[in-house]
Rosetta silent file (secondary structure, phi, psi, omega in degrees, C-alpha in Angstrom):
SEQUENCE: XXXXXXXXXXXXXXXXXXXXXXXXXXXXXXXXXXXXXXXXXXXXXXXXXXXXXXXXXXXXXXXXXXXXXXXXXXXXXXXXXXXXXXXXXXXXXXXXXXXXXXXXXXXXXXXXXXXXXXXXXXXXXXXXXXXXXXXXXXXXXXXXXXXXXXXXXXXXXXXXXXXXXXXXXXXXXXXXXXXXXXXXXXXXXXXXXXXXXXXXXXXXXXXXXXXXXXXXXXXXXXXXXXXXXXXXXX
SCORE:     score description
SCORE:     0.000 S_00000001
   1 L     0.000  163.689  177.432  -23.169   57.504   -0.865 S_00000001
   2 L   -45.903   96.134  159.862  -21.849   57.967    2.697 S_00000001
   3 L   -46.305  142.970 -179.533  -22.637   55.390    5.054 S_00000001
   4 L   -28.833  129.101  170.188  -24.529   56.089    8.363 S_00000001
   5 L   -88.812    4.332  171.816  -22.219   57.504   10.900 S_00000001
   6 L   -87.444  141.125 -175.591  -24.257   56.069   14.005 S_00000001
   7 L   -44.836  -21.542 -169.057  -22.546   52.928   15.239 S_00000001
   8 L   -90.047   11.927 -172.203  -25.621   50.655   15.202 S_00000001
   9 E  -153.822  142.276  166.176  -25.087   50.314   10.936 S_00000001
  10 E  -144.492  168.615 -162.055  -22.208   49.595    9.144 S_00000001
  11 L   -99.294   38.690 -134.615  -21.200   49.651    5.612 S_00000001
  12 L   -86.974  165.703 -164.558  -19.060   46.619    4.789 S_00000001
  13 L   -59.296  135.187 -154.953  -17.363   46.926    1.065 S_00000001
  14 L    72.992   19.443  179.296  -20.198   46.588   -1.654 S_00000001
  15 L   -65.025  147.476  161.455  -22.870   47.348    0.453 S_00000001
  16 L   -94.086  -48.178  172.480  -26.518   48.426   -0.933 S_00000001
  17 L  -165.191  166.117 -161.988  -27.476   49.880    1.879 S_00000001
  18 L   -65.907  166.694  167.249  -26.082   49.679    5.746 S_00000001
  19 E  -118.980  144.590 -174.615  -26.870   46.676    7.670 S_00000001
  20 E   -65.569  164.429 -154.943  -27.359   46.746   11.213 S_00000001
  21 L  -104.397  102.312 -177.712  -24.379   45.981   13.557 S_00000001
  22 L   -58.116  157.029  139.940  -25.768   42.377   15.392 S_00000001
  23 L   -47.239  151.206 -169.638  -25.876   42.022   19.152 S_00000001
  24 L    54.695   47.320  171.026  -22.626   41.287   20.970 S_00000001
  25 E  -137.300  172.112  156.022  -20.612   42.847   18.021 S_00000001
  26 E  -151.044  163.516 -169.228  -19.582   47.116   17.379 S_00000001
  27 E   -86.518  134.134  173.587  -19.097   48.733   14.667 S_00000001
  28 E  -128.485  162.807 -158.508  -15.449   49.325   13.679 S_00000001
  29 L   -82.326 -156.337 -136.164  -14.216   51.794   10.805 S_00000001
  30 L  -165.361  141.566  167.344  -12.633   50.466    7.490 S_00000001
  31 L   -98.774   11.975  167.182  -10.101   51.560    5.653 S_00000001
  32 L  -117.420   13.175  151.501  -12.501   51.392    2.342 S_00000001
  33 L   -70.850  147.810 -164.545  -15.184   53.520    4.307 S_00000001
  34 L  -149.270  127.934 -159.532  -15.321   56.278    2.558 S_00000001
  35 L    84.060  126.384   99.191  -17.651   59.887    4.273 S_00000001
  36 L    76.011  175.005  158.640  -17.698   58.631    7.558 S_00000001
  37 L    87.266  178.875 -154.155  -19.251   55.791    9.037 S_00000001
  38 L  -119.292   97.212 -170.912  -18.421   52.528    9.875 S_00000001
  39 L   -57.194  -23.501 -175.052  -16.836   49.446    7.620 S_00000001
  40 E   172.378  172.004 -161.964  -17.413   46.540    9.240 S_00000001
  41 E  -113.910  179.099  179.381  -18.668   45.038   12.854 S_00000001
  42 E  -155.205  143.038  160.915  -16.135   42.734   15.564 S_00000001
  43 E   -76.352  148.242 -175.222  -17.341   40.411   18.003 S_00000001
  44 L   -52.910  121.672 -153.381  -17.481   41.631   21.202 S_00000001
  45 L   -85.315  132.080 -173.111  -14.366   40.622   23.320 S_00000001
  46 L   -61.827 -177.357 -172.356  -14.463   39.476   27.318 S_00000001
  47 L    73.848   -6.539  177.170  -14.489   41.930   29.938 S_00000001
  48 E  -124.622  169.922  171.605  -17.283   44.117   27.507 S_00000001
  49 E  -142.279  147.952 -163.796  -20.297   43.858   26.449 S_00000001
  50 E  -130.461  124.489  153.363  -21.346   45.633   23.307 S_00000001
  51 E  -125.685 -179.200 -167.861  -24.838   47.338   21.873 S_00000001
  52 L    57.512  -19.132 -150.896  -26.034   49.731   19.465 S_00000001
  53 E    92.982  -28.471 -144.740  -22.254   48.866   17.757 S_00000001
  54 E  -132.202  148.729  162.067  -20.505   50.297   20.071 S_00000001
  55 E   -57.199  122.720  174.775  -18.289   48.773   23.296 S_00000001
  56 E  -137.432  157.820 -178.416  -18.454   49.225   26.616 S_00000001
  57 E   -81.131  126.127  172.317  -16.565   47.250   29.637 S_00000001
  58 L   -39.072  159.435 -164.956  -18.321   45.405   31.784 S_00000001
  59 L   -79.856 -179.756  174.918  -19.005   47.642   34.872 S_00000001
  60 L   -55.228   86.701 -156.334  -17.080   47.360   38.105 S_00000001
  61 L   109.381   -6.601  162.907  -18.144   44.287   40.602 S_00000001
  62 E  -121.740 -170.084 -179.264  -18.941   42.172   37.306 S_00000001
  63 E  -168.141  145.005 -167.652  -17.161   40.242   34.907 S_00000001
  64 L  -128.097  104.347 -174.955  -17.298   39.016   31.418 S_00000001
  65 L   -94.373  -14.840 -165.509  -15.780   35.466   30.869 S_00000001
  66 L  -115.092  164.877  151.202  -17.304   34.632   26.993 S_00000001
  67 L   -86.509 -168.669 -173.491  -17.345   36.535   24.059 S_00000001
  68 L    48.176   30.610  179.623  -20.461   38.765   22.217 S_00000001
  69 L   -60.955  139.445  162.303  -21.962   39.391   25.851 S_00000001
  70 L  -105.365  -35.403 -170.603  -24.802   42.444   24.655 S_00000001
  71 L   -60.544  140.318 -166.686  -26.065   42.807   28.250 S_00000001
  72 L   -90.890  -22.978  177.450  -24.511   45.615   30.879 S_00000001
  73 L  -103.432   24.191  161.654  -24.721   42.392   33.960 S_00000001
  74 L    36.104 -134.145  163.702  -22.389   40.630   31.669 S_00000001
  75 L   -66.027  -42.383  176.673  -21.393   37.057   32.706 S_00000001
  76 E   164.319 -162.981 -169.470  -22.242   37.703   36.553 S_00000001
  77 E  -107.014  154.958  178.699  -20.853   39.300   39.673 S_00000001
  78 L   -75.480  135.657  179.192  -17.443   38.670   41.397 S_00000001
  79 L   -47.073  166.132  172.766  -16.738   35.886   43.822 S_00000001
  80 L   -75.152  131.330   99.563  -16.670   36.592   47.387 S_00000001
  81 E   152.991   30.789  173.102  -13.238   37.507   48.919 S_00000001
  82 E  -139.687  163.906  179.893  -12.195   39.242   45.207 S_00000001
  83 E  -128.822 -170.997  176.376  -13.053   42.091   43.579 S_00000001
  84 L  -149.728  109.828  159.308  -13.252   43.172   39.726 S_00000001
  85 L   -42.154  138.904  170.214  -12.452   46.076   38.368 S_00000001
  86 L   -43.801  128.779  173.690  -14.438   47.371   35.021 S_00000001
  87 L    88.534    8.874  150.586  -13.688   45.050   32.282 S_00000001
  88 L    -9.216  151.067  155.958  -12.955   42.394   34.579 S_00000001
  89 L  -143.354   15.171  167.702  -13.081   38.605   32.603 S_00000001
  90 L  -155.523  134.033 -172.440  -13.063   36.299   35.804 S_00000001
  91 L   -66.125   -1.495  155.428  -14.958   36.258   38.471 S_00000001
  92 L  -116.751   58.834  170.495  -11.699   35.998   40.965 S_00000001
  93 L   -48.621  -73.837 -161.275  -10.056   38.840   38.832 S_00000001
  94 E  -130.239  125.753 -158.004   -8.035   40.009   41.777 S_00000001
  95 E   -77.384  173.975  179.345   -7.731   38.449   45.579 S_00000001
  96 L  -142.728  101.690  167.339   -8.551   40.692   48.187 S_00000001
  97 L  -117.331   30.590 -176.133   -5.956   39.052   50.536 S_00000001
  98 L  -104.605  143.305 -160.347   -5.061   41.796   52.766 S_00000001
  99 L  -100.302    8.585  119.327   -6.524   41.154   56.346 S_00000001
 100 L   -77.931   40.481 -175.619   -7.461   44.919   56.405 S_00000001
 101 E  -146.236  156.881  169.198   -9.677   44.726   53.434 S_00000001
 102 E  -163.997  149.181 -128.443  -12.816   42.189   52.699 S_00000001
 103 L  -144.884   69.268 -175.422  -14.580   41.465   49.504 S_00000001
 104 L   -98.163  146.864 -157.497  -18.028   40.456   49.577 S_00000001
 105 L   -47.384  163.681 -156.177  -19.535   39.197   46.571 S_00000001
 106 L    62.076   26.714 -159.521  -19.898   41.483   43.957 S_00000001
 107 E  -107.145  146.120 -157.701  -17.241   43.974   45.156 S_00000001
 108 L  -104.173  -48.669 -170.176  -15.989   46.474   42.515 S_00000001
 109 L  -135.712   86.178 -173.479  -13.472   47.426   44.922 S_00000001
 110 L    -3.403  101.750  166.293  -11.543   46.345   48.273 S_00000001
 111 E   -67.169  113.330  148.064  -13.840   47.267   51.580 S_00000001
 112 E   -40.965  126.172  165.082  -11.960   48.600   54.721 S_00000001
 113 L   -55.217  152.072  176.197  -12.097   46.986   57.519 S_00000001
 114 L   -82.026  108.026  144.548  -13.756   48.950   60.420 S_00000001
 115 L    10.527  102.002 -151.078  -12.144   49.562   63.536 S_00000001
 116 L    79.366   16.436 -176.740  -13.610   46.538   66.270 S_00000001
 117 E  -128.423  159.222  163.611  -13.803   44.638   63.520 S_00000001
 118 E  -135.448  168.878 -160.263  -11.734   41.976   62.270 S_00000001
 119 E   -95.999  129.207  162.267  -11.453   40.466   58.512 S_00000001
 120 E  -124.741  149.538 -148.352  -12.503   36.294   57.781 S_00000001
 121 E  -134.854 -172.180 -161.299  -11.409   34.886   55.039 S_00000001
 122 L  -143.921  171.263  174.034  -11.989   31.218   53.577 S_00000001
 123 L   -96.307  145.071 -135.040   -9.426   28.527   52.134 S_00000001
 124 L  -100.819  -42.237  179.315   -9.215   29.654   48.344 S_00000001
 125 L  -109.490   59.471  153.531   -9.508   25.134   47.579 S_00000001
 126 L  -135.131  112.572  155.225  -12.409   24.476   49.588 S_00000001
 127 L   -68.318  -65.335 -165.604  -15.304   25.269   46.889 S_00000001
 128 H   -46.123  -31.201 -160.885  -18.038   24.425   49.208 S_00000001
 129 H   -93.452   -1.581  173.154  -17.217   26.788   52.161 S_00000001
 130 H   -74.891  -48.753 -169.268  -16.968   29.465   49.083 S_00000001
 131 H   -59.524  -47.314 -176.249  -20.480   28.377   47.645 S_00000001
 132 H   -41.042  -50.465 -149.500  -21.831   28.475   51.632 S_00000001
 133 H   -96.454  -18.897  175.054  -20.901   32.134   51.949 S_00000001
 134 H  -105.113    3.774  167.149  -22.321   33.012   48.705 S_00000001
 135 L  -109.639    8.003  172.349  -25.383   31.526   49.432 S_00000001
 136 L   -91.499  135.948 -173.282  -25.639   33.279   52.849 S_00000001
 137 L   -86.652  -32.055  167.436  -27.756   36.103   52.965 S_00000001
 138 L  -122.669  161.571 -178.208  -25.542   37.778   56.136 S_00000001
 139 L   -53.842  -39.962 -171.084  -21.834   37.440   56.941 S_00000001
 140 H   -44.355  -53.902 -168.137  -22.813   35.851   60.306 S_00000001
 141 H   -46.863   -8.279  156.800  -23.887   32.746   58.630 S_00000001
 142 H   -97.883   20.224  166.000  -20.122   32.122   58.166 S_00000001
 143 L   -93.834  127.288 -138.913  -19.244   31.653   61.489 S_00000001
 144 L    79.783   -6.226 -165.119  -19.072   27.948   62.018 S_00000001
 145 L  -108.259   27.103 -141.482  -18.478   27.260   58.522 S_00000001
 146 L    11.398   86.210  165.373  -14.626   27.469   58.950 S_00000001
 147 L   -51.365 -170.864  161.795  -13.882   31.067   58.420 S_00000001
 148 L  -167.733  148.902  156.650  -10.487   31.571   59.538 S_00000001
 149 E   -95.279  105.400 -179.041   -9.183   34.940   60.929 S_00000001
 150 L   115.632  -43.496 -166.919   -5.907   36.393   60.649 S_00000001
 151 L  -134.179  167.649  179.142   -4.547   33.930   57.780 S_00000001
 152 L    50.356  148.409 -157.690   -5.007   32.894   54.072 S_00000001
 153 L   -70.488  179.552  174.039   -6.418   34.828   50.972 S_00000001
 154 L    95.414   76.118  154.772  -10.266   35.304   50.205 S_00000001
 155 E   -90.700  118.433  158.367  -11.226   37.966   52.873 S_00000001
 156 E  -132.757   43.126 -167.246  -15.288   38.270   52.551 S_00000001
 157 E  -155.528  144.242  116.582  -16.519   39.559   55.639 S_00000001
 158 E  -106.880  175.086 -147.453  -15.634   41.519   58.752 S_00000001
 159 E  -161.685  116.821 -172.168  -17.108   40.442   61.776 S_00000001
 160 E   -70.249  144.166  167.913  -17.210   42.483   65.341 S_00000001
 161 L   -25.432   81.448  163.766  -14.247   41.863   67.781 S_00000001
 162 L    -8.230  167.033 -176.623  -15.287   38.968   70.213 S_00000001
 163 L   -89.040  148.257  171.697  -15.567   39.302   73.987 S_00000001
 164 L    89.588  -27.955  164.610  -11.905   38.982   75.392 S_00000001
 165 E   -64.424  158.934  131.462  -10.571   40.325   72.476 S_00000001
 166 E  -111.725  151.253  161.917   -9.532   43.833   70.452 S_00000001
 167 L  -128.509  123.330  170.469   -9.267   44.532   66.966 S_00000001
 168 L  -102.085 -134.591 -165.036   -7.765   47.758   65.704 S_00000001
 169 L   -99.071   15.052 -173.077   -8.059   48.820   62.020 S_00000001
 170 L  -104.872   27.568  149.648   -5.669   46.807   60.672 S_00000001
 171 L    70.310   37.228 -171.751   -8.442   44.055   60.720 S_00000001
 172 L  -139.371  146.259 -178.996   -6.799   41.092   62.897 S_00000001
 173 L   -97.941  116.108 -178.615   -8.145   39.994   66.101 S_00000001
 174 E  -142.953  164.530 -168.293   -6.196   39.751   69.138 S_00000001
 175 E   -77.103  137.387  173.944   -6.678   38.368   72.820 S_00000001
 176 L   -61.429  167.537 -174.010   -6.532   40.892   75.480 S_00000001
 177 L   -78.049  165.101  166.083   -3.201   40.671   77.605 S_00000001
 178 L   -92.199  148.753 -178.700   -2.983   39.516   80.354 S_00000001
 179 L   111.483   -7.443 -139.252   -3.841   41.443   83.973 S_00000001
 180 E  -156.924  154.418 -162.399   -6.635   43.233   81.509 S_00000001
 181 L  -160.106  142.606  170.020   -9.892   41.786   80.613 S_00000001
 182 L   -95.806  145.107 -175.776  -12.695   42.494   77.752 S_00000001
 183 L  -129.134   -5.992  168.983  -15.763   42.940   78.759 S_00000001
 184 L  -127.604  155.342 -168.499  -17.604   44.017   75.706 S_00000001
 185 L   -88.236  176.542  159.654  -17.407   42.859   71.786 S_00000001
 186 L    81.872   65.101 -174.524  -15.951   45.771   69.182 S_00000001
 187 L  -105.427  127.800 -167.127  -13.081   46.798   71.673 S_00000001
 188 L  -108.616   -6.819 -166.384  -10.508   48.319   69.293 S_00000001
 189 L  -127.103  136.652 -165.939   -7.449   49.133   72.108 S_00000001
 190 L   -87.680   48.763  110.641   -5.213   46.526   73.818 S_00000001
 191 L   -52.621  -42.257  171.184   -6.410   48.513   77.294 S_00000001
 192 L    68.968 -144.566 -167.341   -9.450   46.256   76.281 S_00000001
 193 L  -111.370   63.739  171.759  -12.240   47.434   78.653 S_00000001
 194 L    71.533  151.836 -172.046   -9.693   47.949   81.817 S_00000001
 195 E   -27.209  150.738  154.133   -7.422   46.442   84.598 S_00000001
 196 L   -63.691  122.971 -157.666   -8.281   43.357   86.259 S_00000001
 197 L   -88.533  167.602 -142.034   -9.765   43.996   89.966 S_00000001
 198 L   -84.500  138.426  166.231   -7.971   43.958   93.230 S_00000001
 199 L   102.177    9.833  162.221   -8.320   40.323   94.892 S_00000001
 200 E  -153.590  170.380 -167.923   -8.184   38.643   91.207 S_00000001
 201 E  -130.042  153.317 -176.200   -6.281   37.902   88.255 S_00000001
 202 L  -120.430   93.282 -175.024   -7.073   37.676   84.737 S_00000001
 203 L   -61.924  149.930  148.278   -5.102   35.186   82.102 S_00000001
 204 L    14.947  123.726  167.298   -4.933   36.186   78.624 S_00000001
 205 L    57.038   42.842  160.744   -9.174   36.770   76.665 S_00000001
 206 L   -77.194  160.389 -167.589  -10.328   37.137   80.443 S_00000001
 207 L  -138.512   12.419 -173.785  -13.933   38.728   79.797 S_00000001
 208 L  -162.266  111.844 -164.736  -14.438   39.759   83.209 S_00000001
 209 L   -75.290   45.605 -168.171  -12.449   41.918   85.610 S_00000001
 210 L  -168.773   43.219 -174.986  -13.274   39.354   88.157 S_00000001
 211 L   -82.089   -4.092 -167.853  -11.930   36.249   86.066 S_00000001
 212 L  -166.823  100.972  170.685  -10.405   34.572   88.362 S_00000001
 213 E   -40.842  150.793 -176.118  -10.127   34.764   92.779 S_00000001
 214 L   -81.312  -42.887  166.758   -7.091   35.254   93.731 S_00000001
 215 L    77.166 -119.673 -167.461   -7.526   32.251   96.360 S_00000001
 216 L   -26.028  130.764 -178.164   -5.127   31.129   98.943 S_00000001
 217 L   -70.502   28.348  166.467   -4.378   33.662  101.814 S_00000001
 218 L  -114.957   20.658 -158.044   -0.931   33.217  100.828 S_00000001
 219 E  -125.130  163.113  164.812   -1.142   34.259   97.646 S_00000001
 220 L  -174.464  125.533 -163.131   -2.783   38.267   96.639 S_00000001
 221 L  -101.881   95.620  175.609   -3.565   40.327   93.520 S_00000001
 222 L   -68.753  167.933 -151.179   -3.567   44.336   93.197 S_00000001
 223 L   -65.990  161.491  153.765   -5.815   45.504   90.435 S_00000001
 224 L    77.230   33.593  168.471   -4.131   45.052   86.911 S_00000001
 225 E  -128.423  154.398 -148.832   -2.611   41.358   87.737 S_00000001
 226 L   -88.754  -43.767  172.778   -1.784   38.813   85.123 S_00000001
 227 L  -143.558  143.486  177.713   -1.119   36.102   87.981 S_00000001
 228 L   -36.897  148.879  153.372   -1.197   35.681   91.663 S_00000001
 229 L   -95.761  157.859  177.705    1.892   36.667   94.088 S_00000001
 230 E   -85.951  134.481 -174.713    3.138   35.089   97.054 S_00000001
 231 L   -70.951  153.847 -160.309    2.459   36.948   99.959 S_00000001
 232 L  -110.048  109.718  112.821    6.376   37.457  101.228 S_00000001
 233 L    51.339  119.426  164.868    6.916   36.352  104.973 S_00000001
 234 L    87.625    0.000    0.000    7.459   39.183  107.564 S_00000001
């Protein structure tokens, strides 16, 4: 007679009666099933994980490196500064090495950076400063641990725009100009937080519109200046 057509029994040739479909396998059909139903079972493959008989891919933000996984949390979750698509089989499937995007473990999909924010990223052959960051419960806890900003693959963070600084969305950090001075973190426009004030000058990541005296009377700075002037004779 017909073997069962649900997935969790299969029928293989000379069967008495179906037999159940094992964990980490599905049931696949036969070309001597005969009515429906299912002919034989396959071990499960990476990037799935299979119950009941039947396959499904690990989800999105996981990854499946062995075969017969039965479980839906598969092998584990994706490294920090990668993501994994569904049906993923390594836990660095794909880099997320764009330095407006960041990856924090478990990421299904590349996170935008925010606006005032910039992206840090790790060196891809230093295991320990990977293992640090995945054993940090907040991003902060990778500052000091040499992050890097700006360069190299692995983005798993962002982190707001320093004093002195701007970052606009394209998730790189840069020093305010000079004559111009930050005076707050998350500054997103290289106006920074406004001119430098009249009787001082402000070099490059000045944090204060009052970074520097202008000093000598022979020297004197209108608002906005990057370096002193000589006062001119006459």
């Amino acid at each position: 007679r017909p073997c069962s057509s649900t997935a969790k029994v299969y029928c293989p040739e000379g069967s008495e009666r179906p037999l159940p479909v094992a964990l980490g396998y599905y049931a696949i059909d036969s070309y001597y099933a005969v009515g429906g139903g299912f002919g034989n079972q396959k071990i499960c493959p990476r990037g799935s994980y299979c119950i009941d008989g039947t396959k499904h891919l690990c989800p999105a933000g996981r990854f499946g490196s062995s075969l017969q996984q039965w479980q839906s949390s598969c092998t584990g979750i994706c490294s920090a500064g990668f993501y994994c698509p569904a049906g993923s089989i390594s836990s660095r499937q794909l880099p997320c090495e764009m330095a407006a995007v960041f990856c924090p473990p478990g990421s299904a999909a590349p996170l935008a950076v925010s606006p005032g924010f910039y992206s840090i990223g790790f060196n891809p052959n230093n295991e320990s400063n990977l293992k640090s960051f995945e054993d940090s419960s907040t991003s902060s806890g990778a500052v000091g641990m040499g992050w890097v900003s700006g360069t190299g693959v692995g983005r798993v963070a962002q982190m707001e725009c320093d004093l002195g600084h701007y970052c606009p969305s394209d998730g790189l950090r840069r020093v305010c100009p000079a004559g111009r001075f930050g005076g707050s973190t998350g500054l997103t426009s290289s106006q920074c937080s406004g001119p430098c004030a009249l009787g001082h000058f402000c070099p490059p990541g000045s944090t204060s519109p009052r970074e520097q005296p202008c000093g000598h009377s022979s020297l004197f700075c209108p608002p906005g200046s990057a370096l002193p002037q000589r006062v001119h004779s006459g």
